[in-house]
Amino acid sequence: MKRLSNGLKKMLAGLAHQDAGEFLSMGEKLEVLGYGTKTKEKPLAAPRKVVRRPVTKRIALISDGRGLGAPLDYAIEACLRQGAQIDLLTHGAIDTEIISVLEKQVQQAGLDCQHIQLGVNVVDDLIDYIFDHRSLIFLVAIPDDNVARVLIEDVIPKRGGRIPVPLVLIEDQAAAQKHKQSAA
């Protein structure tokens, strides 16, 4: 009978402190109910705040040395609008002078530029790049670029018609005009 009486007293005391209990910590609530310890423990240190660095948005230009005209201009303008940096993804044997011309044009626009040379297995390296850089907004390529063609004809259909980022194809106007003039 005494246990029942003590249990009822604890329950009634809990009901009486119900409003106050909304503002009490769990330890204080248990102490009011008679289950807590009377010793004050040293409070735990405040958790560290994790400061996240802002993610740098990226736009990638896929190039085999071409694309100095309209494709690069489009990528630069898009980077300026989006506040992004440009990644030059090159493949194949490219003269370093061409790469330096591409990088100079990007730097003259006031953008950060990163040059990434894709390896022997270009398509797999490109897919790895896409999945490793979650801040990638889109890819820019020339329609007759070999890697862009493989992406369009093989990779995208195998993935259910999707890759995680859009692929923007921009025809290089200077190269197209040279082909038309030589055919005349």
JSON list of C-alpha atoms in Angstrom, two decimals, residues 4-171:
[
{"chain": "A", "resi": 4, "resn": "LEU", "atom": "CA", "xyz": [1.02, 2.63, -4.30]},
{"chain": "A", "resi": 5, "resn": "SER", "atom": "CA", "xyz": [0.74, 5.74, -2.16]},
{"chain": "A", "resi": 6, "resn": "ASN", "atom": "CA", "xyz": [4.25, 6.91, -3.12]},
{"chain": "A", "resi": 7, "resn": "GLY", "atom": "CA", "xyz": [3.52, 6.24, -6.78]},
{"chain": "A", "resi": 8, "resn": "LEU", "atom": "CA", "xyz": [0.32, 8.29, -6.64]},
{"chain": "A", "resi": 9, "resn": "LYS", "atom": "CA", "xyz": [2.14, 11.13, -4.88]},
{"chain": "A", "resi": 10, "resn": "LYS", "atom": "CA", "xyz": [4.77, 11.18, -7.63]},
{"chain": "A", "resi": 11, "resn": "MET", "atom": "CA", "xyz": [2.10, 11.21, -10.32]},
{"chain": "A", "resi": 12, "resn": "LEU", "atom": "CA", "xyz": [0.16, 14.02, -8.66]},
{"chain": "A", "resi": 13, "resn": "ALA", "atom": "CA", "xyz": [3.37, 16.01, -8.15]},
{"chain": "A", "resi": 14, "resn": "GLY", "atom": "CA", "xyz": [4.12, 15.49, -11.83]},
{"chain": "A", "resi": 15, "resn": "LEU", "atom": "CA", "xyz": [0.69, 16.78, -12.81]},
{"chain": "A", "resi": 16, "resn": "ALA", "atom": "CA", "xyz": [1.10, 19.81, -10.55]},
{"chain": "A", "resi": 17, "resn": "HIS", "atom": "CA", "xyz": [4.40, 20.69, -12.21]},
{"chain": "A", "resi": 18, "resn": "GLN", "atom": "CA", "xyz": [3.16, 19.98, -15.72]},
{"chain": "A", "resi": 19, "resn": "ASP", "atom": "CA", "xyz": [3.21, 23.60, -16.88]},
{"chain": "A", "resi": 20, "resn": "ALA", "atom": "CA", "xyz": [6.61, 24.16, -15.32]},
{"chain": "A", "resi": 21, "resn": "GLY", "atom": "CA", "xyz": [7.82, 20.93, -16.85]},
{"chain": "A", "resi": 22, "resn": "GLU", "atom": "CA", "xyz": [7.57, 22.34, -20.34]},
{"chain": "A", "resi": 23, "resn": "PHE", "atom": "CA", "xyz": [10.43, 24.68, -19.51]},
{"chain": "A", "resi": 24, "resn": "LEU", "atom": "CA", "xyz": [12.57, 22.21, -17.57]},
{"chain": "A", "resi": 25, "resn": "SER", "atom": "CA", "xyz": [15.36, 20.03, -18.89]},
{"chain": "A", "resi": 26, "resn": "MET", "atom": "CA", "xyz": [15.00, 16.26, -18.77]},
{"chain": "A", "resi": 27, "resn": "GLY", "atom": "CA", "xyz": [17.25, 16.02, -15.68]},
{"chain": "A", "resi": 28, "resn": "GLU", "atom": "CA", "xyz": [15.19, 18.62, -13.82]},
{"chain": "A", "resi": 29, "resn": "LYS", "atom": "CA", "xyz": [11.97, 16.82, -14.73]},
{"chain": "A", "resi": 30, "resn": "LEU", "atom": "CA", "xyz": [13.35, 13.54, -13.41]},
{"chain": "A", "resi": 31, "resn": "GLU", "atom": "CA", "xyz": [14.54, 15.29, -10.25]},
{"chain": "A", "resi": 32, "resn": "VAL", "atom": "CA", "xyz": [11.05, 16.72, -9.61]},
{"chain": "A", "resi": 33, "resn": "LEU", "atom": "CA", "xyz": [9.58, 13.26, -10.08]},
{"chain": "A", "resi": 34, "resn": "GLY", "atom": "CA", "xyz": [12.10, 11.82, -7.65]},
{"chain": "A", "resi": 35, "resn": "TYR", "atom": "CA", "xyz": [14.13, 9.80, -10.13]},
{"chain": "A", "resi": 36, "resn": "GLY", "atom": "CA", "xyz": [17.02, 12.22, -10.68]},
{"chain": "A", "resi": 37, "resn": "THR", "atom": "CA", "xyz": [20.27, 12.49, -8.78]},
{"chain": "A", "resi": 38, "resn": "LYS", "atom": "CA", "xyz": [20.93, 15.42, -6.51]},
{"chain": "A", "resi": 39, "resn": "THR", "atom": "CA", "xyz": [24.53, 15.88, -7.66]},
{"chain": "A", "resi": 40, "resn": "LYS", "atom": "CA", "xyz": [25.22, 18.56, -10.19]},
{"chain": "A", "resi": 41, "resn": "GLU", "atom": "CA", "xyz": [27.39, 17.32, -13.00]},
{"chain": "A", "resi": 42, "resn": "LYS", "atom": "CA", "xyz": [29.63, 19.50, -15.06]},
{"chain": "A", "resi": 43, "resn": "PRO", "atom": "CA", "xyz": [27.73, 20.48, -18.20]},
{"chain": "A", "resi": 44, "resn": "LEU", "atom": "CA", "xyz": [28.97, 19.11, -21.47]},
{"chain": "A", "resi": 45, "resn": "ALA", "atom": "CA", "xyz": [30.97, 21.38, -23.71]},
{"chain": "A", "resi": 46, "resn": "ALA", "atom": "CA", "xyz": [28.99, 23.15, -26.38]},
{"chain": "A", "resi": 47, "resn": "PRO", "atom": "CA", "xyz": [29.08, 21.30, -29.68]},
{"chain": "A", "resi": 48, "resn": "ARG", "atom": "CA", "xyz": [31.40, 22.72, -32.29]},
{"chain": "A", "resi": 49, "resn": "LYS", "atom": "CA", "xyz": [29.84, 24.61, -35.08]},
{"chain": "A", "resi": 50, "resn": "VAL", "atom": "CA", "xyz": [30.77, 23.18, -38.42]},
{"chain": "A", "resi": 51, "resn": "VAL", "atom": "CA", "xyz": [31.58, 25.98, -40.78]},
{"chain": "A", "resi": 52, "resn": "ARG", "atom": "CA", "xyz": [30.87, 24.95, -44.33]},
{"chain": "A", "resi": 53, "resn": "ARG", "atom": "CA", "xyz": [32.78, 26.60, -47.07]},
{"chain": "A", "resi": 54, "resn": "PRO", "atom": "CA", "xyz": [30.65, 27.85, -49.89]},
{"chain": "A", "resi": 55, "resn": "VAL", "atom": "CA", "xyz": [30.64, 25.45, -52.79]},
{"chain": "A", "resi": 56, "resn": "THR", "atom": "CA", "xyz": [32.20, 26.86, -55.91]},
{"chain": "A", "resi": 57, "resn": "LYS", "atom": "CA", "xyz": [29.89, 26.50, -58.86]},
{"chain": "A", "resi": 58, "resn": "ARG", "atom": "CA", "xyz": [31.54, 25.05, -61.95]},
{"chain": "A", "resi": 59, "resn": "ILE", "atom": "CA", "xyz": [30.96, 24.99, -65.67]},
{"chain": "A", "resi": 60, "resn": "ALA", "atom": "CA", "xyz": [33.12, 22.58, -67.66]},
{"chain": "A", "resi": 61, "resn": "LEU", "atom": "CA", "xyz": [34.27, 23.02, -71.26]},
{"chain": "A", "resi": 62, "resn": "ILE", "atom": "CA", "xyz": [35.19, 19.76, -72.99]},
{"chain": "A", "resi": 63, "resn": "SER", "atom": "CA", "xyz": [37.84, 20.43, -75.61]},
{"chain": "A", "resi": 64, "resn": "ASP", "atom": "CA", "xyz": [40.29, 18.65, -77.86]},
{"chain": "A", "resi": 65, "resn": "GLY", "atom": "CA", "xyz": [41.99, 21.95, -78.62]},
{"chain": "A", "resi": 66, "resn": "ARG", "atom": "CA", "xyz": [39.08, 23.49, -80.48]},
{"chain": "A", "resi": 67, "resn": "GLY", "atom": "CA", "xyz": [36.35, 25.71, -79.12]},
{"chain": "A", "resi": 68, "resn": "LEU", "atom": "CA", "xyz": [38.26, 28.96, -78.82]},
{"chain": "A", "resi": 69, "resn": "GLY", "atom": "CA", "xyz": [35.39, 30.90, -80.40]},
{"chain": "A", "resi": 70, "resn": "ALA", "atom": "CA", "xyz": [31.70, 30.55, -79.59]},
{"chain": "A", "resi": 71, "resn": "PRO", "atom": "CA", "xyz": [31.87, 27.58, -77.15]},
{"chain": "A", "resi": 72, "resn": "LEU", "atom": "CA", "xyz": [34.44, 29.27, -74.90]},
{"chain": "A", "resi": 73, "resn": "ASP", "atom": "CA", "xyz": [32.62, 32.62, -75.15]},
{"chain": "A", "resi": 74, "resn": "TYR", "atom": "CA", "xyz": [29.35, 30.92, -74.15]},
{"chain": "A", "resi": 75, "resn": "ALA", "atom": "CA", "xyz": [31.03, 29.17, -71.20]},
{"chain": "A", "resi": 76, "resn": "ILE", "atom": "CA", "xyz": [32.64, 32.43, -70.04]},
{"chain": "A", "resi": 77, "resn": "GLU", "atom": "CA", "xyz": [29.36, 34.37, -70.26]},
{"chain": "A", "resi": 78, "resn": "ALA", "atom": "CA", "xyz": [27.53, 31.61, -68.38]},
{"chain": "A", "resi": 79, "resn": "CYS", "atom": "CA", "xyz": [30.19, 31.62, -65.65]},
{"chain": "A", "resi": 80, "resn": "LEU", "atom": "CA", "xyz": [29.89, 35.38, -65.28]},
{"chain": "A", "resi": 81, "resn": "ARG", "atom": "CA", "xyz": [26.09, 35.12, -64.97]},
{"chain": "A", "resi": 82, "resn": "GLN", "atom": "CA", "xyz": [26.20, 32.21, -62.52]},
{"chain": "A", "resi": 83, "resn": "GLY", "atom": "CA", "xyz": [29.21, 33.35, -60.47]},
{"chain": "A", "resi": 84, "resn": "ALA", "atom": "CA", "xyz": [31.01, 30.13, -61.36]},
{"chain": "A", "resi": 85, "resn": "GLN", "atom": "CA", "xyz": [34.50, 29.06, -62.25]},
{"chain": "A", "resi": 86, "resn": "ILE", "atom": "CA", "xyz": [35.37, 27.32, -65.50]},
{"chain": "A", "resi": 87, "resn": "ASP", "atom": "CA", "xyz": [37.05, 23.94, -65.76]},
{"chain": "A", "resi": 88, "resn": "LEU", "atom": "CA", "xyz": [38.83, 23.17, -69.02]},
{"chain": "A", "resi": 89, "resn": "LEU", "atom": "CA", "xyz": [38.54, 19.43, -69.57]},
{"chain": "A", "resi": 90, "resn": "THR", "atom": "CA", "xyz": [40.96, 18.56, -72.34]},
{"chain": "A", "resi": 91, "resn": "HIS", "atom": "CA", "xyz": [41.50, 15.23, -74.02]},
{"chain": "A", "resi": 92, "resn": "GLY", "atom": "CA", "xyz": [43.88, 13.89, -76.62]},
{"chain": "A", "resi": 93, "resn": "ALA", "atom": "CA", "xyz": [47.23, 15.37, -77.62]},
{"chain": "A", "resi": 94, "resn": "ILE", "atom": "CA", "xyz": [46.86, 19.13, -77.34]},
{"chain": "A", "resi": 95, "resn": "ASP", "atom": "CA", "xyz": [49.57, 21.70, -77.85]},
{"chain": "A", "resi": 96, "resn": "THR", "atom": "CA", "xyz": [50.33, 23.63, -74.66]},
{"chain": "A", "resi": 97, "resn": "GLU", "atom": "CA", "xyz": [50.08, 26.89, -76.60]},
{"chain": "A", "resi": 98, "resn": "ILE", "atom": "CA", "xyz": [46.40, 26.20, -77.33]},
{"chain": "A", "resi": 99, "resn": "ILE", "atom": "CA", "xyz": [45.75, 25.47, -73.66]},
{"chain": "A", "resi": 100, "resn": "SER", "atom": "CA", "xyz": [47.51, 28.67, -72.62]},
{"chain": "A", "resi": 101, "resn": "VAL", "atom": "CA", "xyz": [45.41, 30.67, -75.13]},
{"chain": "A", "resi": 102, "resn": "LEU", "atom": "CA", "xyz": [42.22, 29.15, -73.69]},
{"chain": "A", "resi": 103, "resn": "GLU", "atom": "CA", "xyz": [43.35, 29.89, -70.12]},
{"chain": "A", "resi": 104, "resn": "LYS", "atom": "CA", "xyz": [44.37, 33.47, -71.00]},
{"chain": "A", "resi": 105, "resn": "GLN", "atom": "CA", "xyz": [40.97, 34.19, -72.50]},
{"chain": "A", "resi": 106, "resn": "VAL", "atom": "CA", "xyz": [39.27, 32.88, -69.35]},
{"chain": "A", "resi": 107, "resn": "GLN", "atom": "CA", "xyz": [41.57, 34.88, -67.07]},
{"chain": "A", "resi": 108, "resn": "GLN", "atom": "CA", "xyz": [41.02, 38.05, -69.12]},
{"chain": "A", "resi": 109, "resn": "ALA", "atom": "CA", "xyz": [37.33, 37.67, -68.33]},
{"chain": "A", "resi": 110, "resn": "GLY", "atom": "CA", "xyz": [38.23, 37.68, -64.63]},
{"chain": "A", "resi": 111, "resn": "LEU", "atom": "CA", "xyz": [37.32, 34.05, -63.93]},
{"chain": "A", "resi": 112, "resn": "ASP", "atom": "CA", "xyz": [39.08, 31.29, -62.07]},
{"chain": "A", "resi": 113, "resn": "CYS", "atom": "CA", "xyz": [40.21, 28.56, -64.39]},
{"chain": "A", "resi": 114, "resn": "GLN", "atom": "CA", "xyz": [41.23, 24.99, -63.70]},
{"chain": "A", "resi": 115, "resn": "HIS", "atom": "CA", "xyz": [42.77, 22.81, -66.41]},
{"chain": "A", "resi": 116, "resn": "ILE", "atom": "CA", "xyz": [42.08, 19.08, -66.12]},
{"chain": "A", "resi": 117, "resn": "GLN", "atom": "CA", "xyz": [43.64, 16.67, -68.60]},
{"chain": "A", "resi": 118, "resn": "LEU", "atom": "CA", "xyz": [41.44, 13.61, -69.04]},
{"chain": "A", "resi": 119, "resn": "GLY", "atom": "CA", "xyz": [43.30, 10.30, -69.17]},
{"chain": "A", "resi": 120, "resn": "VAL", "atom": "CA", "xyz": [43.38, 7.46, -71.66]},
{"chain": "A", "resi": 121, "resn": "ASN", "atom": "CA", "xyz": [39.83, 6.33, -70.90]},
{"chain": "A", "resi": 122, "resn": "VAL", "atom": "CA", "xyz": [38.30, 9.74, -71.54]},
{"chain": "A", "resi": 123, "resn": "VAL", "atom": "CA", "xyz": [34.62, 8.88, -71.17]},
{"chain": "A", "resi": 124, "resn": "ASP", "atom": "CA", "xyz": [35.08, 7.12, -67.82]},
{"chain": "A", "resi": 125, "resn": "ASP", "atom": "CA", "xyz": [37.24, 10.00, -66.57]},
{"chain": "A", "resi": 126, "resn": "LEU", "atom": "CA", "xyz": [34.55, 12.46, -67.65]},
{"chain": "A", "resi": 127, "resn": "ILE", "atom": "CA", "xyz": [31.79, 10.49, -65.89]},
{"chain": "A", "resi": 128, "resn": "ASP", "atom": "CA", "xyz": [33.97, 10.33, -62.74]},
{"chain": "A", "resi": 129, "resn": "TYR", "atom": "CA", "xyz": [34.52, 14.09, -62.98]},
{"chain": "A", "resi": 130, "resn": "ILE", "atom": "CA", "xyz": [30.76, 14.68, -63.25]},
{"chain": "A", "resi": 131, "resn": "PHE", "atom": "CA", "xyz": [29.99, 12.57, -60.18]},
{"chain": "A", "resi": 132, "resn": "ASP", "atom": "CA", "xyz": [32.93, 13.94, -58.15]},
{"chain": "A", "resi": 133, "resn": "HIS", "atom": "CA", "xyz": [31.96, 17.59, -58.68]},
{"chain": "A", "resi": 134, "resn": "ARG", "atom": "CA", "xyz": [28.44, 18.03, -57.33]},
{"chain": "A", "resi": 135, "resn": "SER", "atom": "CA", "xyz": [28.69, 21.77, -57.90]},
{"chain": "A", "resi": 136, "resn": "LEU", "atom": "CA", "xyz": [28.92, 21.28, -61.67]},
{"chain": "A", "resi": 137, "resn": "ILE", "atom": "CA", "xyz": [26.15, 23.25, -63.39]},
{"chain": "A", "resi": 138, "resn": "PHE", "atom": "CA", "xyz": [26.57, 21.97, -66.94]},
{"chain": "A", "resi": 139, "resn": "LEU", "atom": "CA", "xyz": [29.04, 20.81, -69.60]},
{"chain": "A", "resi": 140, "resn": "VAL", "atom": "CA", "xyz": [29.81, 22.74, -72.79]},
{"chain": "A", "resi": 141, "resn": "ALA", "atom": "CA", "xyz": [31.13, 20.92, -75.86]},
{"chain": "A", "resi": 142, "resn": "ILE", "atom": "CA", "xyz": [31.40, 21.16, -79.63]},
{"chain": "A", "resi": 143, "resn": "PRO", "atom": "CA", "xyz": [28.93, 18.86, -81.45]},
{"chain": "A", "resi": 144, "resn": "ASP", "atom": "CA", "xyz": [31.64, 17.16, -83.53]},
{"chain": "A", "resi": 145, "resn": "ASP", "atom": "CA", "xyz": [33.93, 16.54, -80.54]},
{"chain": "A", "resi": 146, "resn": "ASN", "atom": "CA", "xyz": [34.60, 12.80, -80.13]},
{"chain": "A", "resi": 147, "resn": "VAL", "atom": "CA", "xyz": [33.84, 12.74, -76.40]},
{"chain": "A", "resi": 148, "resn": "ALA", "atom": "CA", "xyz": [30.59, 14.68, -76.83]},
{"chain": "A", "resi": 149, "resn": "ARG", "atom": "CA", "xyz": [29.56, 12.30, -79.60]},
{"chain": "A", "resi": 150, "resn": "VAL", "atom": "CA", "xyz": [30.25, 9.24, -77.40]},
{"chain": "A", "resi": 151, "resn": "LEU", "atom": "CA", "xyz": [28.28, 10.85, -74.55]},
{"chain": "A", "resi": 152, "resn": "ILE", "atom": "CA", "xyz": [25.30, 11.51, -76.81]},
{"chain": "A", "resi": 153, "resn": "GLU", "atom": "CA", "xyz": [25.31, 8.20, -78.70]},
{"chain": "A", "resi": 154, "resn": "ASP", "atom": "CA", "xyz": [26.44, 5.71, -76.06]},
{"chain": "A", "resi": 155, "resn": "VAL", "atom": "CA", "xyz": [26.62, 6.93, -72.46]},
{"chain": "A", "resi": 156, "resn": "ILE", "atom": "CA", "xyz": [23.36, 8.86, -72.17]},
{"chain": "A", "resi": 157, "resn": "PRO", "atom": "CA", "xyz": [21.18, 6.12, -73.76]},
{"chain": "A", "resi": 158, "resn": "LYS", "atom": "CA", "xyz": [22.76, 3.49, -71.48]},
{"chain": "A", "resi": 159, "resn": "ARG", "atom": "CA", "xyz": [21.85, 5.62, -68.45]},
{"chain": "A", "resi": 160, "resn": "GLY", "atom": "CA", "xyz": [18.19, 5.86, -69.36]},
{"chain": "A", "resi": 161, "resn": "GLY", "atom": "CA", "xyz": [18.63, 9.07, -71.32]},
{"chain": "A", "resi": 162, "resn": "ARG", "atom": "CA", "xyz": [20.13, 10.93, -68.37]},
{"chain": "A", "resi": 163, "resn": "ILE", "atom": "CA", "xyz": [23.34, 12.25, -66.94]},
{"chain": "A", "resi": 164, "resn": "PRO", "atom": "CA", "xyz": [23.37, 14.35, -63.75]},
{"chain": "A", "resi": 165, "resn": "VAL", "atom": "CA", "xyz": [24.13, 17.62, -65.59]},
{"chain": "A", "resi": 166, "resn": "PRO", "atom": "CA", "xyz": [23.00, 19.11, -68.90]},
{"chain": "A", "resi": 167, "resn": "LEU", "atom": "CA", "xyz": [25.28, 18.87, -71.93]},
{"chain": "A", "resi": 168, "resn": "VAL", "atom": "CA", "xyz": [25.22, 22.08, -73.98]},
{"chain": "A", "resi": 169, "resn": "LEU", "atom": "CA", "xyz": [26.46, 21.76, -77.56]},
{"chain": "A", "resi": 170, "resn": "ILE", "atom": "CA", "xyz": [27.75, 24.97, -79.15]},
{"chain": "A", "resi": 171, "resn": "GLU", "atom": "CA", "xyz": [28.97, 24.98, -82.75]}
]
